[in-house]
Amino acid sequence: MPSWVIDRYGRNDVLRFTRDMVFPIIHFPNEVIIKVHAASLNPIDLSMRSGYGATALNMKRDPLKLKSMDTEFPLTLGRDVSGIIMECGLSVSYFKPGDEVWAAIPPWKQGTLSEFVVASGNEVSFKPKCLSHTEAASLPYVGLTAWSAVNQVGGLNRSNCSGKRVLILGASGGVGTFAVQLVKAWGAHVTAVCSHDASTLMKKLGADDVIDYRSGNLEEQLKTLPLFDFILDNVGGSTEKWALDLLKKWSGATYVTLVTPFLINMDKLGVADGMLQTGVTVGSKTLKHLFKGVHYRWAFFMASGPSLDEIAELVDSGKIQPVIDQVFPFSEVPKAFLKLEGGHARGKTVIDVISKK
């Protein structure tokens, strides 16, 4: 089947189009095969193309070292899919061939820049009825990453979020644009940090305050505002040194960062030492901040059909809309990667897989 694959890690020239990728097959009774109508790119695709996380992902792909060939190639990138169910495993009862679905495929599985992809039934959800496939493909990975950070790790939900002051650092990217809409739908007061040219988009998505990180010292600007109940950090780096001081102390206020050293540590130090180093880091940071009266947390993407069901409800009720920067035909996947690599996208880069252009 037609696919975009890589045969080694590196820069954009490692992407290769082939018509001979092996057709996926159902190995487990809870799996489905999806005909991909649209996919989208995320920063993790750039990272994986360069080899980031390969140690941990290969361990997950083949934990018992059963494969005779010690290689993950050819590897298909792409995590998001919107498409149609083609075939179901014996224990799949929720879906049937012909159903329109969307999903985010975990990074250790073959990706969605392909004509067909296999997913576990519990990773899949019915596509929001109000969206086309290209619109729907922009949301699952960023939506589930934001959902993991805000809801599962951060503890916010529709019943406790109303009136809370939420700060989102790096608000104009894929996860940020989703998170702004999610906490706004739940009644929060949202402060979004982005560059000036994204401020109109932030207002449109419902942000109450928009701060331009380029117009002077960001830390000083944020210190003039009332303290926050929740901070989502999509940026990392030096922000971590001062952002936690913006939280209300001893009130259950939480800082959640999506920038974690987990996969980098495993690549550098090996599986055991990498996990140990990561555990020590998060443990010491959590304790340090707990003594200061705030919660420090890391969040990761988690594939989840049930969470996508809840996201689809919010989309169909008009509370969350896709934010798409550009749509590329399937023949121009390398161009789409270069666009993403250029940075400063406003929303998502989407691939229309079934277009014949």
Coordinates of C-alpha atoms in Angstrom, one line a residue:
M1 CA 0.0 0.0 0.0
P2 CA 1.1 3.6 -0.4
S3 CA 3.0 5.0 2.6
W4 CA 5.6 7.6 3.6
V5 CA 8.3 5.8 5.5
I6 CA 11.8 6.4 6.9
D7 CA 14.6 3.8 6.7
R8 CA 16.9 5.6 9.1
Y9 CA 16.8 8.6 11.4
G10 CA 17.8 12.0 10.2
R11 CA 16.7 15.2 8.6
N12 CA 13.9 15.6 6.0
D13 CA 15.7 13.7 3.2
V14 CA 15.1 10.4 5.1
L15 CA 11.4 10.6 4.2
R16 CA 10.6 8.1 1.3
F17 CA 7.4 7.4 -0.6
T18 CA 6.7 3.8 -1.3
R19 CA 3.8 1.9 -2.9
D20 CA 5.1 -1.4 -1.4
M21 CA 4.5 -0.9 2.3
V22 CA 3.2 -4.1 3.9
F23 CA -0.6 -4.0 4.3
P24 CA -1.4 -4.0 8.0
I25 CA -3.1 -7.0 9.5
I26 CA -5.1 -7.6 12.7
H27 CA -3.0 -9.4 15.3
F28 CA -5.3 -9.1 18.3
P29 CA -9.1 -9.5 18.5
N30 CA -9.5 -6.0 19.8
E31 CA -7.9 -4.3 16.8
V32 CA -9.4 -2.5 13.8
I33 CA -8.0 -1.5 10.4
I34 CA -8.8 2.1 9.4
K35 CA -8.7 3.5 5.9
V36 CA -6.9 6.8 6.4
H37 CA -8.7 9.8 4.9
A38 CA -6.6 12.4 6.6
A39 CA -3.7 12.6 9.0
S40 CA -1.8 15.5 10.7
L41 CA 1.7 16.2 11.9
N42 CA 2.8 17.0 15.5
P43 CA 6.2 18.0 16.9
I44 CA 6.7 14.4 18.0
D45 CA 6.8 13.4 14.3
L46 CA 9.8 15.7 13.8
S47 CA 11.4 14.3 16.9
M48 CA 10.9 10.7 15.9
R49 CA 12.2 11.3 12.4
S50 CA 15.4 12.4 14.1
G51 CA 15.6 9.4 16.4
Y52 CA 14.2 10.9 19.6
G53 CA 12.9 8.3 22.0
A54 CA 14.1 5.3 19.9
T55 CA 15.4 3.4 22.9
A56 CA 12.1 3.5 24.8
L57 CA 9.9 3.0 21.8
N58 CA 11.8 0.0 20.5
M59 CA 11.6 -1.6 24.0
K60 CA 7.8 -1.1 23.8
R61 CA 7.6 -2.4 20.3
D62 CA 9.4 -5.6 21.1
P63 CA 9.8 -6.0 24.9
L64 CA 10.8 -9.7 24.8
K65 CA 13.2 -9.2 21.9
L66 CA 11.3 -11.8 19.8
K67 CA 12.1 -10.3 16.4
S68 CA 15.1 -11.8 14.7
M69 CA 15.7 -8.5 12.9
D70 CA 16.7 -5.8 15.4
T71 CA 15.2 -2.9 13.5
E72 CA 12.1 -0.8 13.6
F73 CA 12.4 0.2 9.9
P74 CA 10.7 0.9 7.5
L75 CA 8.9 3.2 10.0
T76 CA 5.7 5.2 9.2
L77 CA 5.3 8.4 11.1
G78 CA 2.1 10.3 11.8
R79 CA -0.1 9.9 14.9
D80 CA -3.5 11.4 14.0
V81 CA -6.1 9.7 11.8
S82 CA -9.6 10.4 10.6
G83 CA -11.0 7.8 8.4
I84 CA -13.3 4.8 7.9
I85 CA -13.3 1.4 9.6
M86 CA -12.4 -1.3 7.0
E87 CA -12.2 -4.4 9.2
C88 CA -12.7 -5.3 12.9
G89 CA -11.2 -8.0 15.1
L90 CA -13.4 -10.7 16.6
S91 CA -13.9 -8.9 20.0
V92 CA -14.7 -5.5 18.6
S93 CA -18.4 -4.8 19.2
Y94 CA -18.5 -0.9 19.2
F95 CA -17.5 -0.5 15.6
K96 CA -18.3 -2.0 12.2
P97 CA -16.9 -1.6 8.7
G98 CA -18.0 1.8 7.2
D99 CA -18.1 3.7 10.5
E100 CA -16.4 7.1 10.4
V101 CA -13.8 7.3 13.2
W102 CA -10.9 9.3 14.5
A103 CA -7.9 8.2 16.7
A104 CA -4.4 9.1 17.9
I105 CA -2.1 6.1 17.4
P106 CA 0.6 5.7 20.2
P107 CA 4.2 6.4 19.0
W108 CA 5.4 2.8 19.2
K109 CA 3.0 1.7 16.6
Q110 CA 3.2 2.2 12.8
G111 CA 1.8 5.6 12.0
T112 CA -0.9 7.2 9.9
L113 CA 1.0 8.6 6.8
S114 CA -0.3 5.6 5.0
E115 CA -3.3 4.3 3.1
F116 CA -4.4 2.0 6.1
V117 CA -3.5 1.8 9.8
V118 CA -4.2 -0.6 12.6
A119 CA -5.4 0.7 15.9
S120 CA -6.7 -0.9 19.1
G121 CA -10.5 -0.6 19.5
N122 CA -10.0 1.3 22.8
E123 CA -7.9 4.0 21.0
V124 CA -10.7 4.7 18.5
S125 CA -13.8 6.9 18.8
F126 CA -16.6 8.0 16.4
K127 CA -15.5 11.1 14.5
P128 CA -17.4 14.3 15.4
K129 CA -20.3 14.6 13.0
C130 CA -19.8 18.3 12.4
L131 CA -16.2 18.0 11.1
S132 CA -14.8 16.8 7.8
H133 CA -12.0 14.2 7.9
T134 CA -9.3 16.9 7.3
E135 CA -10.7 19.0 10.2
A136 CA -11.1 16.0 12.5
A137 CA -7.5 14.7 11.8
S138 CA -6.1 18.0 13.4
L139 CA -7.4 17.2 16.9
P140 CA -6.9 13.7 18.4
Y141 CA -3.2 13.9 19.4
V142 CA -3.1 17.5 20.6
G143 CA -6.6 17.0 22.2
L144 CA -5.6 13.9 24.1
T145 CA -2.3 15.5 25.2
A146 CA -4.1 18.6 26.5
W147 CA -6.8 16.3 28.1
S148 CA -4.1 14.3 29.9
A149 CA -2.4 17.4 31.2
V150 CA -5.6 19.3 32.2
N151 CA -7.9 16.6 33.3
Q152 CA -6.1 13.4 34.2
V153 CA -2.9 15.0 35.6
G154 CA -4.2 18.4 36.5
G155 CA -7.5 17.3 38.0
L156 CA -9.7 20.0 36.2
N157 CA -13.1 19.0 34.9
R158 CA -16.4 20.6 33.9
S159 CA -17.6 20.6 37.5
N160 CA -14.6 22.2 39.3
C161 CA -13.0 24.5 36.7
S162 CA -15.5 27.3 36.7
G163 CA -14.0 30.6 37.8
K164 CA -10.4 29.2 38.1
R165 CA -7.6 31.3 36.8
V166 CA -5.6 29.3 34.2
L167 CA -2.4 30.3 32.5
I168 CA -1.3 28.6 29.3
L169 CA 2.3 29.1 28.2
G170 CA 2.8 28.4 24.5
A171 CA -0.8 28.9 23.7
S172 CA -0.8 29.2 19.9
G173 CA 0.5 25.7 19.0
G174 CA -1.6 22.6 18.6
V175 CA -1.9 21.6 22.3
G176 CA -2.2 25.2 23.4
T177 CA -5.1 26.1 21.1
F178 CA -7.0 23.0 22.2
A179 CA -6.3 23.6 25.9
V180 CA -7.5 27.3 25.7
Q181 CA -10.8 26.1 24.3
L182 CA -11.1 23.2 26.7
V183 CA -10.7 25.1 30.0
K184 CA -12.8 28.0 28.6
A185 CA -15.6 25.5 27.8
W186 CA -15.4 24.4 31.5
G187 CA -15.8 28.1 32.7
A188 CA -12.2 29.0 33.5
H189 CA -10.6 32.5 33.2
V190 CA -7.8 32.0 30.7
T191 CA -4.6 33.9 30.2
A192 CA -2.8 32.9 27.0
V193 CA 0.9 33.6 26.3
C194 CA 1.9 33.7 22.7
S195 CA 3.5 36.0 20.1
H196 CA 1.6 39.2 19.1
D197 CA 0.6 37.8 15.7
A198 CA -1.4 35.0 17.4
S199 CA -3.4 37.3 19.7
T200 CA -6.4 37.7 17.4
L201 CA -6.7 33.9 17.2
M202 CA -6.4 33.5 21.0
K203 CA -9.2 36.1 21.5
K204 CA -11.3 34.2 19.0
L205 CA -10.8 30.9 20.9
G206 CA -12.0 32.6 24.1
A207 CA -8.8 33.7 26.0
D208 CA -9.6 36.5 28.5
D209 CA -6.1 37.9 28.6
V210 CA -3.4 37.6 25.9
I211 CA 0.2 38.3 26.8
D212 CA 2.8 38.8 24.1
Y213 CA 6.0 37.1 25.3
R214 CA 8.1 39.3 23.0
S215 CA 6.9 42.6 24.4
G216 CA 9.2 43.0 27.4
N217 CA 10.0 40.6 30.3
L218 CA 7.4 37.9 30.3
E219 CA 7.9 37.1 34.0
E220 CA 7.5 40.7 35.0
Q221 CA 4.3 41.1 32.9
L222 CA 2.7 38.0 34.5
K223 CA 3.7 39.1 38.0
T224 CA 1.4 42.1 37.6
L225 CA -1.7 39.8 37.3
P226 CA -3.5 38.0 40.1
L227 CA -2.1 34.6 41.0
F228 CA -3.2 31.4 39.1
D229 CA -4.9 28.2 40.1
F230 CA -3.4 26.2 37.2
I231 CA -0.6 26.6 34.8
L232 CA -0.1 24.5 31.6
D233 CA 3.5 24.8 30.3
N234 CA 4.0 23.8 26.6
V235 CA 7.4 25.6 26.5
G236 CA 9.7 24.3 29.2
G237 CA 13.2 25.6 29.5
S238 CA 13.7 28.6 31.7
T239 CA 9.9 29.2 32.3
E240 CA 10.0 26.4 34.9
K241 CA 12.4 28.5 37.1
W242 CA 9.8 31.3 37.7
A243 CA 6.4 30.0 36.6
L244 CA 5.5 28.2 39.8
D245 CA 5.8 31.5 41.7
L246 CA 2.7 32.6 39.9
L247 CA 0.5 30.0 41.5
K248 CA -1.7 30.5 44.6
K249 CA 0.1 28.9 47.5
W250 CA -1.5 26.2 49.7
S251 CA -4.7 26.2 47.6
G252 CA -4.2 23.0 45.6
A253 CA -2.8 25.0 42.7
T254 CA -1.0 22.9 40.1
Y255 CA 1.7 23.4 37.5
V256 CA 1.7 20.8 34.7
T257 CA 4.5 20.7 32.1
L258 CA 4.5 18.7 28.9
V259 CA 8.3 19.1 28.5
T260 CA 9.8 16.1 30.2
P261 CA 13.3 14.5 29.9
F262 CA 11.9 10.9 30.1
L263 CA 12.7 9.7 26.5
I264 CA 15.9 11.8 26.2
N265 CA 17.2 10.2 29.5
M266 CA 16.5 6.7 28.1
D267 CA 18.2 7.5 24.8
K268 CA 21.2 8.8 26.7
L269 CA 21.5 6.5 29.7
G270 CA 19.7 3.3 28.5
V271 CA 16.4 2.0 29.8
A272 CA 17.1 1.3 33.5
D273 CA 19.3 4.3 34.3
G274 CA 17.1 6.6 32.2
M275 CA 14.0 5.6 34.1
L276 CA 15.9 5.9 37.4
Q277 CA 17.2 9.4 36.5
T278 CA 13.7 10.5 35.4
G279 CA 12.2 9.2 38.6
V280 CA 14.7 11.0 40.8
T281 CA 14.2 14.3 38.8
V282 CA 10.4 14.3 39.0
G283 CA 10.5 13.1 42.7
S284 CA 12.8 15.8 43.8
K285 CA 11.0 18.6 41.9
T286 CA 7.6 17.4 43.2
L287 CA 8.8 17.4 46.8
K288 CA 10.6 20.8 46.5
H289 CA 7.4 22.5 45.3
L290 CA 5.1 20.6 47.6
F291 CA 7.0 22.3 50.5
K292 CA 6.3 25.6 48.9
G293 CA 2.6 24.9 48.8
V294 CA 2.1 24.1 45.0
H295 CA 1.8 20.9 43.0
Y296 CA 4.4 20.1 40.2
R297 CA 3.4 17.5 37.6
W298 CA 4.5 16.1 34.3
A299 CA 2.0 15.0 31.6
F300 CA 2.2 12.8 28.5
F301 CA 0.0 12.0 25.6
M302 CA -2.2 9.0 26.4
A303 CA -4.2 7.2 23.6
S304 CA -7.8 6.9 24.8
G305 CA -11.0 6.3 22.8
P306 CA -13.3 7.2 25.8
S307 CA -11.5 10.6 26.2
L308 CA -12.0 11.2 22.5
D309 CA -15.7 10.5 23.0
E310 CA -15.8 13.3 25.5
I311 CA -13.8 15.6 23.2
A312 CA -16.2 14.7 20.3
E313 CA -19.1 15.9 22.4
L314 CA -17.4 19.2 23.0
V315 CA -16.7 19.6 19.3
D316 CA -20.2 18.7 18.2
S317 CA -21.7 21.2 20.8
G318 CA -19.5 23.9 19.2
K319 CA -17.3 24.4 22.3
I320 CA -14.1 23.3 20.6
Q321 CA -13.1 24.0 16.9
P322 CA -10.1 22.7 15.0
V323 CA -7.4 25.2 14.3
I324 CA -5.7 24.4 11.0
D325 CA -2.6 26.2 9.7
Q326 CA -2.3 24.5 6.3
V327 CA -3.5 21.3 4.5
F328 CA -1.1 19.4 2.2
P329 CA -1.9 16.7 -0.3
F330 CA -0.4 13.2 0.4
S331 CA 2.2 13.7 -2.3
E332 CA 3.6 16.7 -0.4
V333 CA 4.4 15.1 3.0
P334 CA 8.0 16.3 3.0
K335 CA 6.8 19.9 2.4
A336 CA 4.5 19.5 5.4
F337 CA 7.4 18.4 7.6
L338 CA 9.4 21.4 6.5
K339 CA 6.4 23.7 7.3
L340 CA 6.2 22.2 10.8
E341 CA 10.0 22.5 11.2
G342 CA 9.8 26.2 10.4
G343 CA 7.9 26.8 13.6
H344 CA 5.4 29.5 14.4
A345 CA 2.4 27.6 13.0
R346 CA -1.0 28.7 14.1
G347 CA -2.6 25.4 14.8
K348 CA -2.1 22.2 12.9
T349 CA -0.5 21.0 9.7
V350 CA -2.9 18.4 8.1
I351 CA -2.3 15.8 5.3
D352 CA -5.2 15.0 3.0
V353 CA -4.3 11.3 2.4
I354 CA -7.0 10.4 -0.2
S355 CA -6.6 13.4 -2.4
K356 CA -5.2 12.4 -5.8
K357 CA -3.1 15.5 -6.3

